[in-house]
């Protein structure tokens, strides 16, 4: 491998499907305020920070809250969310994800996590895969949300690899944009139409090989 020296993985939607838990917790919160939102609207929350997600949801419900109230609401959502993720087991790792990260490492590539989630460490621990990453950059370590490239640039820096030798794996449009803005290659996980800015789009990490990374356009 010459063109690619490191792989940086988003967590939610790439390694594990936590979107269902985020949705359940946000919905429960919306319901307490007397409204609901659809699964389609939930799509817009992927890759979006906790505070920004709450603001979008409040907007959908036509509800206005002070900053202090927003903080309280976000905390409540996170309590419900962490109750669910604390029950997670390694069986919830998405198909092929663990194997793909392992094969990257076997091929001599560095691996990092680049996630907006402040709960990343808990999730990695529950899935028993913390040791598979040379660097972990989560929501506690960044101040700018995707599509700002900060999370991935910090990952590359911690790995000691220049951005042009990194490939990012992302399920969110903002995440693919962040990778490109950072001068990295991107493999989209999901819908090729939505993630058209990526160099390659696959349905999951079970559908990509380490050899393919060297041939990304
Ligand atoms: C990821 C998810 C988002 C979530 C964000 C923050 O990007 O895709 O849906 O809002 O992380 O997660 P947190 O666990 O910190 O609330
Ligand atoms: Mg994601």
Coordinates of C-alpha atoms and ligand atoms in Angstrom, one line a residue:
X1 CA 0.0 0.0 0.0
X2 CA 1.5 3.3 -1.1
X3 CA -1.3 5.7 -1.7
X4 CA -3.2 4.8 1.4
X5 CA -1.6 4.6 4.8
X6 CA -4.6 5.1 7.2
X7 CA -8.3 4.5 7.5
X8 CA -10.5 6.7 9.6
X9 CA -13.9 5.4 10.6
X10 CA -17.1 7.2 11.6
X11 CA -18.9 5.2 14.3
X12 CA -22.7 5.7 14.1
X13 CA -23.9 4.1 10.9
X14 CA -20.6 2.7 9.8
X15 CA -19.5 0.4 12.6
X16 CA -22.8 0.2 14.5
X17 CA -26.4 1.2 13.9
X18 CA -27.0 3.5 16.9
X19 CA -29.3 5.7 14.8
X20 CA -32.2 3.6 16.0
X21 CA -31.4 4.4 19.6
X22 CA -30.8 8.1 18.9
X23 CA -34.2 8.1 17.2
X24 CA -36.0 6.3 20.1
X25 CA -34.5 8.7 22.6
X26 CA -35.2 11.9 20.6
X27 CA -38.7 10.7 19.9
X28 CA -39.4 10.1 23.5
X29 CA -38.2 13.7 24.2
X30 CA -40.3 15.1 21.4
X31 CA -43.3 13.2 22.7
X32 CA -42.9 14.8 26.2
X33 CA -43.3 18.2 24.4
X34 CA -46.4 17.0 22.6
X35 CA -45.1 16.3 19.1
X36 CA -43.5 13.5 17.0
X37 CA -41.2 13.3 14.0
X38 CA -40.7 10.7 11.2
X39 CA -37.9 8.3 10.5
X40 CA -37.2 10.3 7.3
X41 CA -36.7 13.5 9.4
X42 CA -34.4 11.4 11.6
X43 CA -32.2 10.9 8.6
X44 CA -31.3 14.5 8.8
X45 CA -29.9 14.0 12.3
X46 CA -27.2 11.6 11.2
X47 CA -23.7 12.9 11.8
X48 CA -25.2 16.0 13.4
X49 CA -24.1 17.0 16.9
X50 CA -26.4 16.6 20.0
X51 CA -27.1 20.3 20.4
X52 CA -27.8 20.9 16.7
X53 CA -30.0 17.8 16.5
X54 CA -32.1 19.2 19.4
X55 CA -32.4 22.5 17.7
X56 CA -33.6 20.9 14.5
X57 CA -36.2 18.8 16.4
X58 CA -37.5 21.8 18.3
X59 CA -37.9 23.5 15.0
X60 CA -39.9 20.6 13.6
X61 CA -42.2 20.8 16.6
X62 CA -42.4 24.6 16.4
X63 CA -41.2 24.8 20.0
X64 CA -39.0 27.5 21.4
X65 CA -36.7 26.9 24.4
X66 CA -34.2 28.9 26.3
X67 CA -30.5 27.9 26.2
X68 CA -30.8 26.5 29.7
X69 CA -33.9 24.5 28.9
X70 CA -32.2 23.2 25.8
X71 CA -29.3 22.0 27.9
X72 CA -31.6 20.2 30.2
X73 CA -33.5 18.6 27.3
X74 CA -30.2 17.4 25.7
X75 CA -29.1 15.9 29.0
X76 CA -32.4 14.1 29.4
X77 CA -32.1 12.7 25.9
X78 CA -28.6 11.5 26.6
X79 CA -29.7 9.7 29.8
X80 CA -32.3 7.7 27.8
X81 CA -29.8 7.1 25.0
X82 CA -27.1 5.9 27.3
X83 CA -29.5 3.6 29.1
X84 CA -29.9 1.9 25.7
X85 CA -26.3 1.8 24.6
X86 CA -25.3 0.4 27.9
X87 CA -27.2 -2.7 26.9
X88 CA -25.3 -3.1 23.6
X89 CA -23.2 -6.2 22.9
X90 CA -20.6 -7.1 20.3
X91 CA -23.4 -8.9 18.4
X92 CA -24.5 -5.4 17.3
X93 CA -21.4 -4.6 15.2
X94 CA -22.5 -4.1 11.6
X95 CA -21.7 -7.0 9.3
X96 CA -18.1 -7.2 8.3
X97 CA -17.1 -4.1 10.2
X98 CA -14.8 -5.7 12.7
X99 CA -13.3 -7.9 10.1
X100 CA -12.6 -5.0 7.8
X101 CA -10.9 -2.9 10.5
X102 CA -8.8 -6.0 11.3
X103 CA -7.8 -6.6 7.7
X104 CA -6.7 -2.9 7.4
X105 CA -4.4 -3.4 10.4
X106 CA -3.1 -6.7 9.0
X107 CA -2.2 -4.8 5.8
X108 CA -0.2 -2.4 7.8
X109 CA -2.6 0.5 7.7
X110 CA -3.2 2.7 10.7
X111 CA -6.7 3.0 12.0
X112 CA -8.6 5.8 13.8
X113 CA -12.1 6.6 14.9
X114 CA -13.5 10.0 13.9
X115 CA -17.0 10.5 15.4
X116 CA -19.1 13.4 16.6
X117 CA -20.4 11.3 19.4
X118 CA -19.4 12.1 23.0
X119 CA -20.5 8.5 23.8
X120 CA -18.0 6.9 21.4
X121 CA -15.8 5.4 24.2
X122 CA -18.8 3.7 25.8
X123 CA -19.9 2.2 22.5
X124 CA -16.5 1.0 21.5
X125 CA -16.1 -0.6 24.9
X126 CA -19.5 -2.3 24.7
X127 CA -18.6 -3.7 21.3
X128 CA -15.2 -4.7 22.6
X129 CA -13.3 -3.1 19.7
X130 CA -11.5 -0.2 21.4
X131 CA -8.1 -1.9 20.9
X132 CA -8.6 -1.9 17.1
X133 CA -8.0 1.8 16.8
X134 CA -4.6 3.6 17.0
X135 CA -6.3 6.9 17.6
X136 CA -9.8 7.8 18.9
X137 CA -11.2 11.3 18.1
X138 CA -14.7 11.7 19.5
X139 CA -17.1 14.5 20.2
X140 CA -15.2 15.5 23.4
X141 CA -12.1 16.3 21.4
X142 CA -13.5 18.6 18.7
X143 CA -15.1 22.0 18.7
X144 CA -16.2 22.1 15.1
X145 CA -18.9 19.8 13.7
X146 CA -18.8 17.9 10.4
X147 CA -18.7 19.1 7.5
X148 CA -15.7 20.9 9.1
X149 CA -12.8 18.5 8.7
X150 CA -11.5 19.0 12.3
X151 CA -12.4 15.5 13.6
X152 CA -10.6 13.7 10.7
X153 CA -7.6 16.1 10.6
X154 CA -7.1 15.5 14.3
X155 CA -7.3 11.8 13.6
X156 CA -4.7 12.0 10.9
X157 CA -2.4 14.1 13.0
X158 CA -2.6 11.7 15.9
X159 CA -1.7 8.9 13.6
X160 CA 1.1 10.9 12.1
X161 CA -0.2 10.4 8.6
X162 CA -0.7 13.2 6.1
X163 CA -4.4 13.7 5.0
X164 CA -3.8 12.7 1.4
X165 CA -2.9 9.2 2.5
X166 CA -6.1 8.8 4.6
X167 CA -9.4 7.2 3.6
X168 CA -12.5 8.1 5.6
X169 CA -15.5 5.8 6.0
X170 CA -18.7 7.7 6.4
X171 CA -22.5 7.3 6.2
X172 CA -23.4 11.0 6.5
X173 CA -23.3 13.5 3.8
X174 CA -21.7 16.0 6.1
X175 CA -19.1 13.4 7.0
X176 CA -18.2 12.8 3.4
X177 CA -17.9 16.6 2.9
X178 CA -15.7 16.8 5.9
X179 CA -13.4 14.2 4.6
X180 CA -13.1 15.9 1.2
X181 CA -12.6 19.3 2.9
X182 CA -9.7 17.8 4.8
X183 CA -8.1 16.6 1.6
X184 CA -8.8 12.9 2.2
X185 CA -10.5 10.2 0.2
X186 CA -14.0 9.1 1.2
X187 CA -15.8 5.8 1.1
X188 CA -19.5 6.4 1.6
X189 CA -21.6 3.8 3.4
X190 CA -25.2 3.9 2.2
X191 CA -27.0 5.5 -0.7
X192 CA -24.8 6.4 -3.8
X193 CA -27.1 9.2 -4.8
X194 CA -26.9 10.9 -1.4
X195 CA -23.2 10.3 -0.9
X196 CA -22.2 11.1 -4.5
X197 CA -19.2 13.2 -3.3
X198 CA -17.5 10.0 -2.1
X199 CA -14.8 8.3 -4.2
X200 CA -16.7 5.0 -3.7
X201 CA -20.0 4.1 -2.1
X202 CA -20.8 0.7 -0.7
X203 CA -23.7 -0.6 1.4
X204 CA -21.5 -1.7 4.3
X205 CA -17.9 -2.6 5.3
X206 CA -18.6 -6.2 4.3
X207 CA -18.8 -4.9 0.7
X208 CA -15.3 -3.4 0.5
X209 CA -11.8 -4.8 0.5
X210 CA -8.5 -3.4 1.5
X211 CA -7.2 -4.0 -2.0
X212 CA -9.9 -1.7 -3.4
X213 CA -8.6 1.3 -1.4
X214 CA -5.5 1.5 -3.4
X215 CA -7.6 1.9 -6.6
X216 CA -9.9 4.7 -5.4
X217 CA -10.4 7.3 -8.2
Ligands
LIG1 C1 -23.2 11.0 15.6 C2 -24.6 10.6 15.2 C3 -25.5 11.7 15.5 C4 -25.4 12.2 17.0 C5 -23.9 12.6 17.2 C6 -23.6 13.0 18.7 O1 -22.7 11.9 14.6 O2 -24.7 10.2 13.9 O3 -26.9 11.3 15.3 O4 -26.2 13.2 17.3 O5 -23.1 11.5 16.9 O6 -23.8 11.9 19.5 P1 -23.8 12.0 21.1 O7 -23.7 10.5 21.5 O8 -22.6 12.8 21.5 O9 -25.1 12.6 21.5
LIG2 MG1 -22.4 8.3 11.0

